[in-house]
Structures are given as structure tokens and as C-alpha cells.
PDB file of C-alpha atoms in Angstrom:
ATOM      1  CA  ALA A  14       0.000   0.000   0.000  1.00  0.00           C
ATOM      2  CA  ASP A  15       3.017   2.285  -0.371  1.00  0.00           C
ATOM      3  CA  PHE A  16       1.501   3.850  -3.470  1.00  0.00           C
ATOM      4  CA  VAL A  17      -1.409   5.129  -1.377  1.00  0.00           C
ATOM      5  CA  LEU A  18       0.997   7.490   0.397  1.00  0.00           C
ATOM      6  CA  ARG A  19       1.742   9.192  -2.930  1.00  0.00           C
ATOM      7  CA  VAL A  20      -1.932  10.006  -3.385  1.00  0.00           C
ATOM      8  CA  ARG A  21      -2.707  10.690   0.269  1.00  0.00           C
ATOM      9  CA  PRO A  22       0.556  11.684   1.963  1.00  0.00           C
ATOM     10  CA  GLY A  23      -0.986  12.541   5.343  1.00  0.00           C
ATOM     11  CA  LEU A  24      -2.300   9.086   6.226  1.00  0.00           C
ATOM     12  CA  SER A  25      -1.826   7.936   9.774  1.00  0.00           C
ATOM     13  CA  PRO A  26      -0.045   4.629  10.404  1.00  0.00           C
ATOM     14  CA  ARG A  27      -3.386   3.087  11.404  1.00  0.00           C
ATOM     15  CA  ALA A  28      -4.990   4.152   8.110  1.00  0.00           C
ATOM     16  CA  GLN A  29      -1.991   2.764   6.222  1.00  0.00           C
ATOM     17  CA  VAL A  30      -2.490  -0.610   7.897  1.00  0.00           C
ATOM     18  CA  ARG A  31      -6.207  -0.521   7.028  1.00  0.00           C
ATOM     19  CA  TRP A  32      -5.365   0.194   3.377  1.00  0.00           C
ATOM     20  CA  GLY A  33      -2.910  -2.694   3.392  1.00  0.00           C
ATOM     21  CA  GLN A  34      -5.490  -5.042   4.874  1.00  0.00           C
ATOM     22  CA  ALA A  35      -8.157  -3.996   2.368  1.00  0.00           C
ATOM     23  CA  LEU A  36      -5.790  -4.425  -0.572  1.00  0.00           C
ATOM     24  CA  THR A  37      -4.716  -7.838   0.720  1.00  0.00           C
ATOM     25  CA  VAL A  38      -8.332  -8.965   0.914  1.00  0.00           C
ATOM     26  CA  LEU A  39      -8.967  -7.569  -2.584  1.00  0.00           C
ATOM     27  CA  ALA A  40      -5.957  -9.456  -3.977  1.00  0.00           C
ATOM     28  CA  GLY A  41      -7.185 -12.656  -2.326  1.00  0.00           C
ATOM     29  CA  VAL A  42     -10.697 -12.252  -3.728  1.00  0.00           C
ATOM     30  CA  LEU A  43      -9.360 -11.516  -7.226  1.00  0.00           C
ATOM     31  CA  GLY A  44      -7.006 -14.501  -7.061  1.00  0.00           C
ATOM     32  CA  THR A  45      -9.793 -16.793  -5.930  1.00  0.00           C
ATOM     33  CA  ALA A  46     -12.125 -15.481  -8.635  1.00  0.00           C
ATOM     34  CA  PHE A  47      -9.441 -15.992 -11.260  1.00  0.00           C
ATOM     35  CA  SER A  48      -8.847 -19.561 -10.117  1.00  0.00           C
ATOM     36  CA  LEU A  49     -12.595 -20.266 -10.261  1.00  0.00           C
ATOM     37  CA  VAL A  50     -12.764 -18.906 -13.813  1.00  0.00           C
ATOM     38  CA  LEU A  51      -9.689 -20.908 -14.762  1.00  0.00           C
ATOM     39  CA  SER A  52     -11.254 -24.077 -13.368  1.00  0.00           C
ATOM     40  CA  ARG A  53     -14.230 -23.668 -15.718  1.00  0.00           C
ATOM     41  CA  VAL A  54     -12.193 -23.096 -18.894  1.00  0.00           C
ATOM     42  CA  GLU A  55     -12.749 -25.765 -21.524  1.00  0.00           C
ATOM     43  CA  THR A  56      -9.290 -27.154 -22.038  1.00  0.00           C
ATOM     44  CA  HIS A  57      -7.692 -30.546 -22.250  1.00  0.00           C
ATOM     45  CA  ALA A  58      -4.820 -29.462 -20.003  1.00  0.00           C
ATOM     46  CA  LEU A  59      -5.219 -26.856 -17.309  1.00  0.00           C
ATOM     47  CA  PHE A  60      -1.458 -26.496 -17.053  1.00  0.00           C
ATOM     48  CA  ASP A  61      -1.312 -25.337 -20.696  1.00  0.00           C
ATOM     49  CA  THR A  62      -3.873 -22.631 -19.977  1.00  0.00           C
ATOM     50  CA  PHE A  63      -1.933 -21.618 -16.878  1.00  0.00           C
ATOM     51  CA  LYS A  64       1.268 -21.338 -18.967  1.00  0.00           C
ATOM     52  CA  GLU A  65      -0.509 -19.127 -21.481  1.00  0.00           C
ATOM     53  CA  VAL A  66      -1.748 -16.721 -18.824  1.00  0.00           C
ATOM     54  CA  VAL A  67       1.549 -16.587 -16.943  1.00  0.00           C
ATOM     55  CA  THR A  68       3.584 -16.143 -20.125  1.00  0.00           C
ATOM     56  CA  MET A  69       1.430 -13.262 -21.301  1.00  0.00           C
ATOM     57  CA  MET A  70       1.490 -11.549 -17.911  1.00  0.00           C
ATOM     58  CA  MET A  71       5.218 -11.989 -17.355  1.00  0.00           C
ATOM     59  CA  SER A  72       6.187 -10.720 -20.801  1.00  0.00           C
ATOM     60  CA  GLY A  73       4.781  -7.316 -19.905  1.00  0.00           C
ATOM     61  CA  LEU A  74       6.402  -7.273 -16.495  1.00  0.00           C
ATOM     62  CA  ALA A  75       9.760  -8.275 -17.974  1.00  0.00           C
ATOM     63  CA  GLY A  76       9.351  -5.492 -20.525  1.00  0.00           C
ATOM     64  CA  LEU A  77       8.676  -2.963 -17.762  1.00  0.00           C
ATOM     65  CA  PHE A  78      11.729  -4.182 -15.857  1.00  0.00           C
ATOM     66  CA  PHE A  79      13.905  -3.817 -18.959  1.00  0.00           C
ATOM     67  CA  ILE A  80      12.521  -0.325 -19.568  1.00  0.00           C
ATOM     68  CA  GLY A  81      13.141   0.705 -15.977  1.00  0.00           C
ATOM     69  CA  VAL A  82      16.733  -0.484 -15.985  1.00  0.00           C
ATOM     70  CA  PHE A  83      17.962   0.437 -19.439  1.00  0.00           C
ATOM     71  CA  LEU A  84      15.833   3.186 -21.009  1.00  0.00           C
ATOM     72  CA  ARG A  85      16.125   6.598 -19.406  1.00  0.00           C
ATOM     73  CA  ARG A  86      13.902   8.245 -21.990  1.00  0.00           C
ATOM     74  CA  VAL A  87      10.790   6.186 -21.195  1.00  0.00           C
ATOM     75  CA  ARG A  88       8.770   7.494 -18.264  1.00  0.00           C
ATOM     76  CA  GLY A  89       5.718   6.171 -16.459  1.00  0.00           C
ATOM     77  CA  ARG A  90       2.913   7.016 -18.874  1.00  0.00           C
ATOM     78  CA  ALA A  91       4.744   5.727 -21.937  1.00  0.00           C
ATOM     79  CA  ALA A  92       5.740   2.558 -20.054  1.00  0.00           C
ATOM     80  CA  LEU A  93       2.121   1.896 -19.073  1.00  0.00           C
ATOM     81  CA  ALA A  94       1.001   2.542 -22.649  1.00  0.00           C
ATOM     82  CA  GLY A  95       3.620   0.025 -23.823  1.00  0.00           C
ATOM     83  CA  LEU A  96       2.269  -2.470 -21.299  1.00  0.00           C
ATOM     84  CA  VAL A  97      -1.268  -2.024 -22.640  1.00  0.00           C
ATOM     85  CA  VAL A  98      -0.033  -2.478 -26.230  1.00  0.00           C
ATOM     86  CA  ASN A  99       1.832  -5.603 -25.111  1.00  0.00           C
ATOM     87  CA  TYR A 100      -1.236  -7.202 -23.525  1.00  0.00           C
ATOM     88  CA  ALA A 101      -3.455  -6.307 -26.484  1.00  0.00           C
ATOM     89  CA  THR A 102      -0.936  -7.879 -28.861  1.00  0.00           C
ATOM     90  CA  CYS A 103      -0.604 -11.029 -26.755  1.00  0.00           C
ATOM     91  CA  LEU A 104      -4.369 -11.452 -26.528  1.00  0.00           C
ATOM     92  CA  VAL A 105      -4.770 -11.030 -30.274  1.00  0.00           C
ATOM     93  CA  LEU A 106      -1.989 -13.504 -31.024  1.00  0.00           C
ATOM     94  CA  ARG A 107      -3.409 -16.146 -28.681  1.00  0.00           C
ATOM     95  CA  TYR A 108      -7.172 -15.775 -28.882  1.00  0.00           C
ATOM     96  CA  ALA A 109      -8.342 -13.705 -31.863  1.00  0.00           C
ATOM     97  CA  ALA A 110      -9.189 -15.162 -35.241  1.00  0.00           C
ATOM     98  CA  VAL A 111      -6.015 -14.634 -37.245  1.00  0.00           C
ATOM     99  CA  PRO A 112      -5.305 -15.708 -40.836  1.00  0.00           C
ATOM    100  CA  PHE A 113      -2.103 -17.536 -39.870  1.00  0.00           C
ATOM    101  CA  ASP A 114      -1.108 -20.344 -37.537  1.00  0.00           C
ATOM    102  CA  ARG A 115      -0.969 -19.292 -33.920  1.00  0.00           C
ATOM    103  CA  PRO A 116       2.530 -18.937 -32.551  1.00  0.00           C
ATOM    104  CA  HIS A 117       3.626 -21.059 -29.597  1.00  0.00           C
ATOM    105  CA  VAL A 118       2.766 -19.615 -26.221  1.00  0.00           C
ATOM    106  CA  PHE A 119       6.419 -18.950 -25.368  1.00  0.00           C
ATOM    107  CA  LEU A 120       6.946 -17.130 -28.671  1.00  0.00           C
ATOM    108  CA  VAL A 121       3.921 -14.985 -27.828  1.00  0.00           C
ATOM    109  CA  GLY A 122       5.706 -14.034 -24.592  1.00  0.00           C
ATOM    110  CA  ALA A 123       8.887 -13.093 -26.453  1.00  0.00           C
ATOM    111  CA  ILE A 124       6.926 -11.074 -28.993  1.00  0.00           C
ATOM    112  CA  GLY A 125       5.058  -9.359 -26.165  1.00  0.00           C
ATOM    113  CA  PHE A 126       8.325  -8.414 -24.457  1.00  0.00           C
ATOM    114  CA  VAL A 127       9.689  -6.827 -27.630  1.00  0.00           C
ATOM    115  CA  ILE A 128       6.382  -5.084 -28.363  1.00  0.00           C
ATOM    116  CA  CYS A 129       6.264  -3.678 -24.830  1.00  0.00           C
ATOM    117  CA  VAL A 130       9.775  -2.234 -24.990  1.00  0.00           C
ATOM    118  CA  VAL A 131       9.586  -0.894 -28.551  1.00  0.00           C
ATOM    119  CA  SER A 132       6.104   0.597 -28.238  1.00  0.00           C
ATOM    120  CA  ALA A 133       6.960   2.261 -24.913  1.00  0.00           C
ATOM    121  CA  TYR A 134      10.088   3.767 -26.434  1.00  0.00           C
ATOM    122  CA  VAL A 135       8.246   5.034 -29.514  1.00  0.00           C
ATOM    123  CA  LEU A 136       5.347   6.344 -27.431  1.00  0.00           C
ATOM    124  CA  SER A 137       7.763   8.173 -25.124  1.00  0.00           C
ATOM    125  CA  PHE A 138       8.259  10.683 -27.947  1.00  0.00           C
ATOM    126  CA  ALA A 139       4.513  11.349 -28.168  1.00  0.00           C
ATOM    127  CA  ILE A 140       3.420  11.160 -24.520  1.00  0.00           C
ATOM    128  CA  PRO A 141       4.720  14.026 -22.386  1.00  0.00           C
ATOM    129  CA  ASP A 142       5.689  13.239 -18.828  1.00  0.00           C
ATOM    130  CA  ARG A 143       7.269  15.134 -15.991  1.00  0.00           C
ATOM    131  CA  ARG A 144      11.044  14.984 -16.089  1.00  0.00           C
ATOM    132  CA  LYS A 145      12.898  13.808 -13.017  1.00  0.00           C
ATOM    133  CA  ASP A 146      16.589  13.361 -12.477  1.00  0.00           C
ATOM    134  CA  LEU A 147      17.261   9.625 -12.864  1.00  0.00           C
ATOM    135  CA  ARG A 148      21.014   9.643 -12.329  1.00  0.00           C
ATOM    136  CA  GLY A 149      22.008   6.614 -10.324  1.00  0.00           C
ATOM    137  CA  LEU A 150      18.665   4.891 -10.900  1.00  0.00           C
ATOM    138  CA  VAL A 151      19.199   3.563 -14.435  1.00  0.00           C
ATOM    139  CA  TRP A 152      22.114   1.793 -16.065  1.00  0.00           C
ATOM    140  CA  GLU A 153      24.408   4.318 -17.708  1.00  0.00           C
ATOM    141  CA  GLY A 154      26.387   1.895 -19.872  1.00  0.00           C
ATOM    142  CA  ASN A 155      29.812   3.456 -19.297  1.00  0.00           C
ATOM    143  CA  GLY A 156      31.019   0.879 -16.790  1.00  0.00           C
ATOM    144  CA  ARG A 157      31.207   3.375 -13.916  1.00  0.00           C
ATOM    145  CA  ARG A 158      28.734   3.534 -11.088  1.00  0.00           C
ATOM    146  CA  ASP A 159      27.253   6.846 -10.125  1.00  0.00           C
ATOM    147  CA  LYS A 160      27.959   7.120  -6.395  1.00  0.00           C
ATOM    148  CA  SER A 161      25.053   9.526  -5.791  1.00  0.00           C
ATOM    149  CA  ALA A 162      22.425   6.774  -5.453  1.00  0.00           C
ATOM    150  CA  TRP A 163      24.562   4.258  -3.566  1.00  0.00           C
ATOM    151  CA  HIS A 164      24.357   6.120  -0.273  1.00  0.00           C
ATOM    152  CA  LEU A 165      20.809   4.782   0.069  1.00  0.00           C
ATOM    153  CA  TRP A 166      22.154   1.250   0.541  1.00  0.00           C
TER     154      TRP A 166
END
């Protein structure tokens, strides 16, 4: 519930705990609902369906991680837009009626990763975002570490 403090910075510790408890219950309810839906899916192997869902979800998260570590230009809004493009592409490749053979589920994940990174980078030129100093937070590529962020450790 740390993100709640960004929206409501004056929350008391008791209110923070309440937010955390409510979000934990919400995550549990959503997880249970998802498992109930997954149990009713018509499939010959539930594990295959599970792999599809996990692969599609993780491709976007891996793309966000890559963006956060290596691409200074891409900020929050463009990264989220890239994530949305990634999930839309993965869903189309796996479930929509397409005129070609469906790619393997792991290839869909790889394609989703690339789509997430490339679309976020391209969209970063079109979507304005507040600029913050990111020195020490992203990989610079010159082999030297910026000491300014290491004091936090």
C-alpha cells in the first residue's frame, strides 16, 4: 500500500495498515475469482492454460523491468502505454481469429516483451511526462557507477 501514500501523503499509520489489509483482501478475492474462472475453462490441459496466462502476464512485467533499468527516456505514462499495447498484442496472437497459424505460447511471450519495450520507447516521444533526475537509478552503460544513489544502501 506504499503507493497510497503518494496520493494521500498525510495518512496515519493506522490508516496505512487498514489500506494494506483492504488491498490484501482484494488481492485474495481476485485470485480466488481468477482460479474459479480458470477451473471452468474448456481445455484438455489446465497447465497449458496456466502457462498461457503466466507467459502473457510476465512478458509485460519483464518489458517494464527492462525499460526501468535500461531506457532513461521512457517514463511512467509511456511505459504503461507500452504495457497495454503488449497485452493487447498477446491477446490477439493467442485468442483472436487470425489468418495464420498461432505462434507457440512462449513465442507470444517473447513477442510481447519486444512489443512492450519498442512501443513504450516510440510512445515516449509522443506522450509528455514530468522529467525527473534519474542519475544513479538507471544503467548508464559506461562501466562506472554513479555514487550519488549508492548512499541509500
